[in-house]
RNA sequence: GCCGUUGUAGCUUAGCUGGUAGAGCACUCGGCUGUUAACCGAGCGGUCGUCGGUUCGAAUCCGACCAGCGGCGCCA
């Protein structure tokens, strides 16, 4: 038994092989039947001639249905007429299951594909998507392991009062109520006091009724936190990481990118360093150089982001947002306390924000003051405040939307096409 | 939450100012020895999203509702 990719080589030509998988295409013309077989590694055409089989056997081979599962034995030969350049001359076969008709035919709508997502994940397109996604998740973890970080796990069920701002999902909990996590950040901040540099990959949940092509209700959040790092240090880490992740896909997923029709040249340009622009300077440039109607204090909405990013072909860091634009835990710039030491990373080609991060407040009195200003209940944050009482140190961290990165790297129209089973405001099946 | 848009066969759809629903794919049967989401012939398949209204007559016009999709806001 061997996988299909390994059959597609000059070494296999002339040899007898056995492959197994699912029927990708089936055609017959009386005395000859073509079967294109698919497995996780690729597809190969097989051809069966009626004179090599009993009428009953040939009838089975010439009436196979799409996605039926089977095993084929035969001799490999090079043939330019076959879809992948090689062909198996069938001498024997075994059917595992002959299907009724497969629901997916050549005409499909986005909506229908979501309804039968459990079957659409078998398509060559979606197989390519999942292979690239796998590379991205691996590259993220590899990068941090190589840089001395530890992988940690944090709870998904959390006490209801947390970060404030984003809307949380409420879940019954032994007569009480908990929320589904929207970020591991506070837990990661706790763990740097032993491990110093940590990362985690897990789902985050947002109960906002977002209806856009770049929002999911449940998404994969990659977060890191590191002691002794400042905002600038962290951006250096991030740009090296982005380069590492994108180039990993460029190197390992050539076939998949081609199948998805992605322009690889755009990805090859994603190399550190990335430009860093202070929010205030960005507004100034937008107004003076690009003629956009922005002023200090304008929120960066989707339209503004797209307008700005049309001037760049690499991701851009936007730093030093006004205090009131950001959550309470961001550290005010000691040189200008009206702005915080933070950054968003905006992806090119209109894909928008993929990272939000920055330096955390590590001084106890500053944190207490900001919690008060944000009108948050101090008791809810007792453990977060405690971290500033016992050996507090400067530290920074960020959160990255892996599905958004995947969407951008693959050049997809909708974030739902970047995850196997998307959860949105109205879709929980399959 | 606000705004927009769509709903006709298993899937993709045509159907103009109202006259009684047509096609392609899939499926079944027949034909075909080199096909590339094959081709040729035949067949099967529709309470036109739901409910109500106008009308001699509604897929078509009107109203309400339901469901999906998209845009904004929020964010990753």
Coordinates of C-alpha atoms (C1' of nucleotides) in Angstrom, one line a residue:
Chain A
X1 CA 0.0 0.0 0.0
X2 CA 1.4 3.4 -0.8
X3 CA 0.1 7.0 -1.0
X4 CA -0.9 8.5 -4.3
X5 CA 1.8 11.2 -4.3
X6 CA 4.5 8.5 -4.3
X7 CA 3.0 6.8 -7.3
X8 CA 3.4 10.0 -9.4
X9 CA 7.1 9.5 -10.2
X10 CA 9.4 7.9 -12.7
X11 CA 10.6 5.5 -9.9
X12 CA 7.1 4.0 -9.8
X13 CA 6.7 3.6 -13.5
X14 CA 6.5 0.0 -14.5
X15 CA 5.9 -1.2 -11.0
X16 CA 2.8 -2.7 -9.5
X17 CA 1.2 -0.6 -6.8
X18 CA -1.8 -0.7 -4.6
X19 CA -3.5 2.6 -3.7
X20 CA -6.7 3.3 -1.7
X21 CA -8.9 6.3 -1.3
X22 CA -12.0 7.9 -2.7
X23 CA -13.4 8.2 -6.2
X24 CA -12.7 11.8 -7.4
X25 CA -14.0 11.3 -11.0
X26 CA -15.4 8.3 -12.8
X27 CA -16.0 8.0 -16.5
X28 CA -16.7 5.0 -18.7
X29 CA -17.2 4.2 -22.3
X30 CA -18.4 0.6 -22.8
X31 CA -15.1 -1.2 -22.9
X32 CA -12.9 1.2 -20.9
X33 CA -13.4 2.9 -17.5
X34 CA -11.4 5.8 -16.0
X35 CA -11.3 6.3 -12.3
X36 CA -9.5 9.2 -10.7
X37 CA -8.7 8.2 -7.2
X38 CA -8.0 10.7 -4.4
X39 CA -6.2 10.3 -1.1
X40 CA -4.8 12.9 1.3
X41 CA -1.6 13.2 -0.8
X42 CA -3.1 13.7 -4.3
X43 CA -5.0 12.2 -7.2
X44 CA -4.1 9.7 -9.8
X45 CA -6.0 8.4 -12.8
X46 CA -6.6 4.7 -13.1
X47 CA -7.8 2.9 -16.3
X48 CA -9.6 -0.4 -16.5
X49 CA -10.2 -2.4 -19.7
X50 CA -13.1 -4.7 -19.9
X51 CA -11.2 -7.7 -21.3
X52 CA -9.3 -7.9 -18.0
X53 CA -12.4 -8.4 -15.9
X54 CA -15.5 -10.5 -15.8
X55 CA -18.7 -8.7 -17.0
X56 CA -19.8 -8.3 -13.3
X57 CA -16.5 -6.9 -12.2
X58 CA -16.3 -4.5 -15.1
X59 CA -19.9 -3.4 -14.5
X60 CA -18.9 -2.4 -10.9
X61 CA -15.9 -0.4 -12.2
X62 CA -17.8 1.4 -14.9
X63 CA -20.6 2.5 -12.6
X64 CA -18.7 3.9 -9.6
X65 CA -20.1 6.9 -7.9
X66 CA -18.2 10.0 -6.7
X67 CA -16.6 9.6 -3.3
X68 CA -17.1 5.8 -3.1
X69 CA -14.2 4.3 -1.2
X70 CA -12.0 1.7 -2.8
X71 CA -8.6 0.1 -3.3
X72 CA -6.9 -0.4 -6.7
X73 CA -4.0 -2.5 -7.7
X74 CA -2.2 -2.1 -11.0
X75 CA 0.9 -1.2 -13.0
X76 CA 2.0 2.5 -13.1
X77 CA 3.0 4.1 -16.4
X78 CA 3.7 7.6 -17.5
X79 CA 0.9 9.1 -19.6
X80 CA 0.6 12.7 -20.5
X81 CA -3.2 12.3 -21.0
X82 CA -3.7 11.5 -17.3
X83 CA -4.6 14.4 -15.0
X84 CA -1.4 14.1 -12.9
X85 CA 0.9 12.7 -15.6
X86 CA 0.8 9.0 -14.4
X87 CA -1.8 6.3 -14.7
X88 CA -2.5 3.0 -13.0
X89 CA -3.5 0.1 -15.3
X90 CA -6.0 -1.6 -13.1
X91 CA -5.6 -5.4 -12.6
X92 CA -7.5 -5.8 -9.3
X93 CA -9.8 -3.8 -7.0
X94 CA -11.8 -3.9 -3.8
X95 CA -14.8 -1.7 -3.0
X96 CA -15.2 -0.6 0.6
X97 CA -18.4 1.3 0.0
X98 CA -20.2 2.2 -3.2
X99 CA -22.2 5.4 -2.5
X100 CA -25.5 6.6 -3.5
X101 CA -25.1 9.9 -5.4
X102 CA -22.8 12.4 -3.7
X103 CA -24.6 15.7 -2.9
X104 CA -21.9 18.0 -4.3
X105 CA -21.9 18.4 -8.1
X106 CA -20.3 21.0 -10.3
X107 CA -22.7 23.8 -9.3
X108 CA -22.5 24.9 -5.8
X109 CA -23.3 28.1 -3.8
X110 CA -21.4 29.4 -0.8
X111 CA -24.5 28.7 1.3
X112 CA -24.9 25.1 0.2
X113 CA -21.2 24.5 0.8
X114 CA -21.6 25.6 4.4
X115 CA -24.6 23.3 4.9
X116 CA -22.6 20.3 3.7
X117 CA -19.3 21.5 5.1
X118 CA -18.7 18.0 6.5
X119 CA -18.5 16.8 2.9
X120 CA -17.0 19.9 1.3
X121 CA -13.9 19.5 3.5
X122 CA -13.0 16.6 1.1
X123 CA -12.6 18.9 -1.9
X124 CA -9.1 19.5 -3.3
X125 CA -9.6 23.2 -2.6
X126 CA -10.4 22.8 1.0
X127 CA -7.8 20.1 1.4
X128 CA -5.3 22.8 0.3
X129 CA -6.7 25.3 2.8
X130 CA -6.3 22.8 5.6
X131 CA -2.8 21.9 4.7
X132 CA -1.8 25.6 4.6
X133 CA -3.5 26.1 7.9
X134 CA -1.6 23.3 9.4
X135 CA 1.7 24.8 8.2
X136 CA 0.7 28.2 9.9
X137 CA -0.2 26.6 13.2
X138 CA 3.0 24.6 13.2
X139 CA 5.2 27.5 12.2
X140 CA 3.8 29.7 14.9
X141 CA 4.6 27.1 17.6
X142 CA 8.0 26.3 16.0
X143 CA 9.0 29.9 16.0
X144 CA 8.4 30.3 19.7
X145 CA 10.0 27.0 20.7
X146 CA 13.1 28.0 18.7
X147 CA 13.2 31.3 20.6
X148 CA 13.0 29.8 24.1
X149 CA 9.2 30.1 24.8
X150 CA 7.2 27.5 26.6
X151 CA 3.7 26.5 25.4
X152 CA 1.1 26.7 28.1
X153 CA -2.6 26.1 28.4
X154 CA -5.2 28.4 30.0
X155 CA -8.9 27.9 30.9
X156 CA -11.7 28.4 28.3
X157 CA -14.2 28.8 31.1
X158 CA -13.6 32.0 33.0
X159 CA -15.2 34.1 35.6
X160 CA -17.7 36.4 34.0
X161 CA -16.1 39.7 34.7
X162 CA -12.9 39.9 32.7
X163 CA -11.6 42.3 30.2
X164 CA -14.7 44.4 29.7
X165 CA -15.5 45.6 26.3
X166 CA -16.1 42.6 24.2
X167 CA -19.3 40.7 24.7
X168 CA -19.0 37.3 26.4
X169 CA -20.8 34.0 26.0
X170 CA -22.5 33.0 29.2
X171 CA -22.5 29.3 30.2
X172 CA -24.4 27.7 33.1
X173 CA -22.0 26.4 35.8
X174 CA -23.3 24.4 38.7
X175 CA -26.1 26.9 39.4
X176 CA -23.7 29.7 38.8
X177 CA -22.5 31.2 35.5
X178 CA -19.2 31.4 33.7
X179 CA -18.1 32.9 30.4
X180 CA -16.2 31.5 27.5
X181 CA -12.7 33.1 27.2
X182 CA -12.1 35.9 24.8
X183 CA -8.3 36.0 25.5
X184 CA -5.7 34.1 27.5
X185 CA -3.8 37.3 28.2
X186 CA -4.3 37.7 31.9
X187 CA -3.4 34.0 32.5
X188 CA -0.3 34.3 30.4
X189 CA 0.7 37.4 32.3
X190 CA 0.5 35.3 35.5
X191 CA 2.7 32.6 34.0
X192 CA 5.6 34.8 32.9
X193 CA 6.7 35.1 36.6
X194 CA 7.9 31.5 36.4
X195 CA 8.5 30.7 32.7
X196 CA 9.3 34.3 31.5
X197 CA 8.4 33.6 27.9
X198 CA 5.1 31.8 27.1
X199 CA 2.8 31.2 24.2
X200 CA -0.6 29.5 23.8
X201 CA -2.9 28.5 20.9
X202 CA -6.6 28.1 21.7
X203 CA -10.1 29.2 20.8
X204 CA -11.5 32.6 21.7
X205 CA -15.2 33.4 21.8
X206 CA -16.9 36.6 21.0
X207 CA -20.6 37.1 21.4
X208 CA -20.8 40.3 19.3
X209 CA -23.2 40.0 16.5
X210 CA -20.6 40.7 13.9
X211 CA -21.6 40.1 10.3
X212 CA -18.5 40.6 8.3
X213 CA -16.2 38.6 6.1
X214 CA -13.4 38.8 8.7
X215 CA -15.3 37.9 11.9
X216 CA -16.0 34.5 13.5
X217 CA -17.8 33.8 16.7
X218 CA -15.2 31.2 17.6
X219 CA -11.7 31.8 16.3
X220 CA -8.2 30.5 16.9
X221 CA -6.2 32.9 19.0
X222 CA -2.4 32.6 19.2
X223 CA -1.0 34.7 22.1
X224 CA 2.3 35.3 23.7
X225 CA 3.5 37.1 26.7
X226 CA 7.2 37.8 27.7
X227 CA 8.9 39.3 30.7
X228 CA 11.4 42.1 30.2
X229 CA 10.1 43.0 26.7
X230 CA 9.0 46.5 25.7
X231 CA 6.7 47.5 22.9
X232 CA 9.5 47.9 20.4
X233 CA 11.2 44.6 21.4
X234 CA 7.8 42.9 20.9
X235 CA 7.3 44.3 17.4
X236 CA 10.7 42.9 16.4
X237 CA 9.6 39.5 17.6
X238 CA 6.4 39.8 15.6
X239 CA 7.9 40.8 12.3
X240 CA 10.3 38.0 12.5
X241 CA 7.5 35.6 13.4
X242 CA 5.3 36.8 10.5
X243 CA 8.1 36.4 8.1
X244 CA 8.8 32.9 9.4
X245 CA 5.1 31.9 9.2
X246 CA 4.5 33.2 5.7
X247 CA 7.7 31.9 4.3
X248 CA 7.0 28.5 5.8
X249 CA 3.9 28.4 3.6
X250 CA 5.7 29.7 0.6
X251 CA 8.3 26.9 1.0
X252 CA 6.0 24.0 2.1
X253 CA 2.8 24.6 0.2
X254 CA 3.7 25.5 -3.3
X255 CA 1.1 23.1 -4.8
X256 CA -1.6 24.2 -2.5
X257 CA -1.0 27.9 -3.2
X258 CA -1.1 27.2 -6.9
X259 CA -4.4 25.3 -6.6
X260 CA -5.9 28.2 -4.7
X261 CA -4.6 30.6 -7.3
X262 CA -2.7 32.7 -4.8
X263 CA -0.1 35.2 -6.1
X264 CA 3.1 33.8 -4.4
X265 CA 5.1 36.9 -5.3
X266 CA 3.1 39.0 -2.9
X267 CA 3.9 36.5 -0.1
X268 CA 7.6 36.4 -0.9
X269 CA 7.7 40.1 -0.1
X270 CA 6.6 39.5 3.5
X271 CA 10.0 39.9 5.1
X272 CA 11.0 41.8 8.3
X273 CA 11.3 44.7 9.1
X274 CA 7.8 46.2 8.8
X275 CA 7.2 49.9 8.9
X276 CA 6.1 51.3 12.3
X277 CA 3.9 54.4 12.2
X278 CA 2.7 56.2 15.3
X279 CA -1.1 56.7 15.2
X280 CA -0.6 60.5 15.3
X281 CA 1.8 60.5 12.4
X282 CA -0.5 58.1 10.5
X283 CA -3.4 60.5 10.8
X284 CA -1.1 63.4 9.7
X285 CA 0.2 61.5 6.7
X286 CA -3.3 60.3 5.8
X287 CA -4.4 63.9 5.7
X288 CA -1.4 65.6 4.2
X289 CA 0.0 63.0 1.8
X290 CA -3.0 60.9 0.9
X291 CA -5.7 63.5 1.0
X292 CA -7.9 61.5 3.4
X293 CA -10.3 63.2 5.8
X294 CA -8.7 61.9 9.0
X295 CA -7.8 63.8 12.1
X296 CA -6.3 62.9 15.5
X297 CA -9.0 60.9 17.3
X298 CA -10.5 59.3 14.2
X299 CA -11.2 55.6 14.8
X300 CA -9.5 53.3 12.4
X301 CA -12.6 51.6 10.8
X302 CA -12.6 49.1 8.0
X303 CA -12.7 51.7 5.3
X304 CA -9.9 53.8 6.8
X305 CA -7.8 50.6 7.2
X306 CA -8.3 49.7 3.5
X307 CA -7.5 53.3 2.4
X308 CA -4.3 53.3 4.4
X309 CA -3.1 49.9 3.5
X310 CA -3.5 50.6 -0.2
X311 CA -0.2 52.4 0.2
X312 CA 1.7 49.4 1.5
X313 CA 2.5 45.9 0.3
X314 CA 3.8 44.6 3.6
X315 CA 2.1 44.5 7.0
X316 CA 2.3 47.8 9.0
X317 CA 2.5 48.4 12.7
X318 CA 0.4 51.2 14.0
X319 CA 1.6 52.3 17.4
X320 CA 0.9 54.8 20.2
X321 CA -2.9 55.0 20.1
X322 CA -4.7 57.5 22.3
X323 CA -5.3 56.1 25.7
X324 CA -9.1 56.2 25.3
X325 CA -9.0 54.0 22.2
X326 CA -7.5 51.0 24.1
X327 CA -8.2 48.7 27.0
X328 CA -7.2 49.7 30.5
X329 CA -4.1 47.4 30.8
X330 CA -2.0 49.1 28.1
X331 CA 0.9 51.0 29.5
X332 CA 0.8 54.8 29.0
X333 CA 3.9 56.2 27.3
X334 CA 6.0 57.7 30.1
X335 CA 7.0 60.5 27.6
X336 CA 3.4 61.2 26.7
X337 CA 0.8 59.6 29.0
X338 CA -2.0 60.5 26.6
X339 CA -0.8 57.7 24.4
X340 CA -0.2 54.0 25.1
X341 CA 2.7 51.8 24.2
X342 CA 0.8 49.4 22.0
X343 CA 0.6 48.3 18.4
X344 CA -1.8 46.8 15.9
X345 CA -0.4 44.9 12.9
X346 CA -2.4 45.5 9.8
X347 CA -2.1 43.0 7.0
X348 CA -1.8 44.2 3.4
X349 CA -4.4 43.7 0.5
X350 CA -7.2 45.0 2.7
X351 CA -7.1 42.1 5.2
X352 CA -7.0 44.4 8.2
X353 CA -5.9 43.9 11.7
X354 CA -4.3 40.5 12.5
X355 CA -2.4 41.4 15.7
X356 CA -3.1 43.6 18.7
X357 CA -0.5 43.9 21.4
X358 CA 1.8 46.0 23.4
X359 CA 3.4 46.7 26.7
X360 CA 1.3 46.0 29.8
X361 CA 1.1 48.3 32.8
X362 CA 3.4 46.9 35.4
X363 CA 3.3 49.6 38.1
X364 CA 0.7 48.9 40.8
X365 CA -0.4 52.5 41.2
X366 CA -0.8 53.1 37.5
X367 CA -2.9 50.0 37.0
X368 CA -5.2 50.8 40.0
X369 CA -5.7 54.3 38.6
X370 CA -6.6 53.0 35.1
X371 CA -9.0 50.4 36.5
X372 CA -10.7 53.2 38.4
X373 CA -10.9 55.5 35.3
X374 CA -12.3 52.6 33.3
X375 CA -15.0 52.3 36.0
X376 CA -14.2 48.6 36.5
X377 CA -14.9 46.7 39.7
X378 CA -11.5 46.3 41.5
X379 CA -12.6 43.1 43.2
X380 CA -13.0 41.3 39.8
X381 CA -9.4 42.0 39.0
X382 CA -7.9 41.1 42.4
X383 CA -5.6 38.5 41.0
X384 CA -4.5 40.6 38.0
X385 CA -3.7 43.4 40.5
X386 CA -1.8 41.0 42.7
X387 CA 0.7 40.4 39.8
X388 CA 1.8 44.0 40.3
X389 CA 2.4 43.5 44.0
X390 CA 4.9 40.7 43.9
X391 CA 8.0 41.1 41.9
X392 CA 6.4 43.0 39.0
X393 CA 8.5 43.5 35.9
X394 CA 8.1 45.2 32.5
X395 CA 6.4 42.8 30.1
X396 CA 4.6 42.8 26.8
X397 CA 2.4 40.4 24.8
X398 CA 0.1 40.2 21.8
X399 CA -2.8 38.2 20.4
X400 CA -2.9 37.1 16.8
X401 CA -6.0 35.9 14.9
X402 CA -4.7 32.7 13.2
X403 CA -7.8 32.4 11.0
X404 CA -7.3 36.0 9.8
X405 CA -3.7 35.3 9.0
X406 CA -4.7 32.1 7.2
X407 CA -7.4 34.1 5.2
X408 CA -4.8 36.7 4.2
X409 CA -2.0 34.2 3.3
X410 CA -4.4 32.2 1.1
X411 CA -6.0 35.3 -0.4
X412 CA -9.5 34.2 0.6
X413 CA -12.7 36.3 0.3
X414 CA -14.2 35.2 3.5
X415 CA -12.8 34.0 6.9
X416 CA -15.3 31.2 6.8
X417 CA -13.3 29.6 4.0
X418 CA -10.2 29.6 6.2
X419 CA -11.6 27.3 9.0
X420 CA -13.1 23.8 8.5
X421 CA -16.2 24.4 10.6
X422 CA -16.9 28.1 11.0
X423 CA -19.0 29.3 13.9
X424 CA -20.9 32.5 13.1
X425 CA -23.7 34.4 14.5
X426 CA -26.2 32.1 12.7
X427 CA -24.3 28.9 12.0
X428 CA -23.5 26.1 14.5
X429 CA -24.0 23.2 12.1
X430 CA -22.3 21.0 11.0
Chain B
rG1 C1' -27.9 46.6 17.0
rC2 C1' -28.5 49.4 12.1
rC3 C1' -28.6 49.0 6.7
rG4 C1' -28.9 46.2 2.1
rU5 C1' -30.1 41.8 -0.5
rU6 C1' -31.8 36.8 -1.7
rG7 C1' -35.4 32.5 -1.4
rU8 C1' -38.3 28.3 -8.1
rA9 C1' -36.5 20.1 -8.7
rG10 C1' -31.0 17.0 -4.5
rC11 C1' -27.6 21.2 -6.7
rU12 C1' -27.0 25.7 -10.2
rU13 C1' -30.7 28.5 -12.3
rA14 C1' -34.5 30.8 -16.6
rG15 C1' -39.3 32.6 -16.2
rC16 C1' -40.4 40.7 -19.2
rU17 C1' -45.9 44.8 -18.1
rG18 C1' -50.2 38.5 -14.0
rG19 C1' -52.5 33.6 -18.3
rU20 C1' -51.3 27.9 -15.2
rA21 C1' -43.2 26.2 -14.6
rG22 C1' -38.3 25.4 -18.7
rA23 C1' -33.0 24.1 -18.8
rG24 C1' -28.0 22.3 -17.2
rC25 C1' -25.8 19.0 -13.5
rA26 C1' -26.8 14.7 -10.4
rC27 C1' -29.6 10.1 -10.5
rU28 C1' -31.9 5.6 -13.6
rC29 C1' -31.9 2.9 -18.4
rG30 C1' -29.6 2.4 -23.3
rG31 C1' -25.1 3.4 -26.6
rC32 C1' -19.8 4.3 -27.1
rU33 C1' -12.0 1.3 -26.6
rG34 C1' -8.5 7.3 -24.3
rU35 C1' -11.8 10.1 -21.2
rU36 C1' -10.1 15.0 -18.6
rA37 C1' -16.3 18.2 -13.9
rA38 C1' -16.4 13.1 -21.4
rC39 C1' -20.1 12.6 -25.2
rC40 C1' -25.1 10.9 -27.6
rG41 C1' -30.4 9.3 -26.7
rA42 C1' -34.5 8.4 -23.3
rG43 C1' -36.5 8.7 -18.3
rC44 C1' -37.3 10.3 -13.1
rG45 C1' -37.7 14.7 -10.4
rG46 C1' -41.6 21.1 -8.6
rU47 C1' -47.5 22.3 -2.4
rC48 C1' -42.2 28.4 -6.9
rG49 C1' -39.6 30.0 1.7
rU50 C1' -44.4 30.4 4.9
rC51 C1' -49.1 32.7 5.9
rG52 C1' -52.6 36.1 4.3
rG53 C1' -54.6 39.7 0.6
rU54 C1' -55.8 41.7 -4.6
rU55 C1' -57.7 39.2 -9.1
rC56 C1' -61.7 35.2 -13.4
rG57 C1' -56.6 33.8 -12.8
rA58 C1' -50.4 34.9 -8.7
rA59 C1' -43.6 32.1 -9.2
rU60 C1' -45.0 37.1 -11.0
rC61 C1' -48.6 42.5 -7.6
rC62 C1' -49.3 43.9 -2.1
rG63 C1' -48.6 42.9 3.3
rA64 C1' -46.6 40.2 7.4
rC65 C1' -43.4 36.5 9.0
rC66 C1' -39.3 32.9 8.6
rA67 C1' -34.5 31.7 6.9
rG68 C1' -29.8 32.7 4.5
rC69 C1' -26.0 36.0 2.7
rG70 C1' -23.4 40.7 2.6
rG71 C1' -22.0 45.9 4.6
rC72 C1' -21.2 49.0 9.0
rG73 C1' -20.1 49.2 14.2
rC74 C1' -17.1 46.0 17.7
rC75 C1' -12.7 43.5 17.5
rA76 C1' -8.2 38.9 16.3

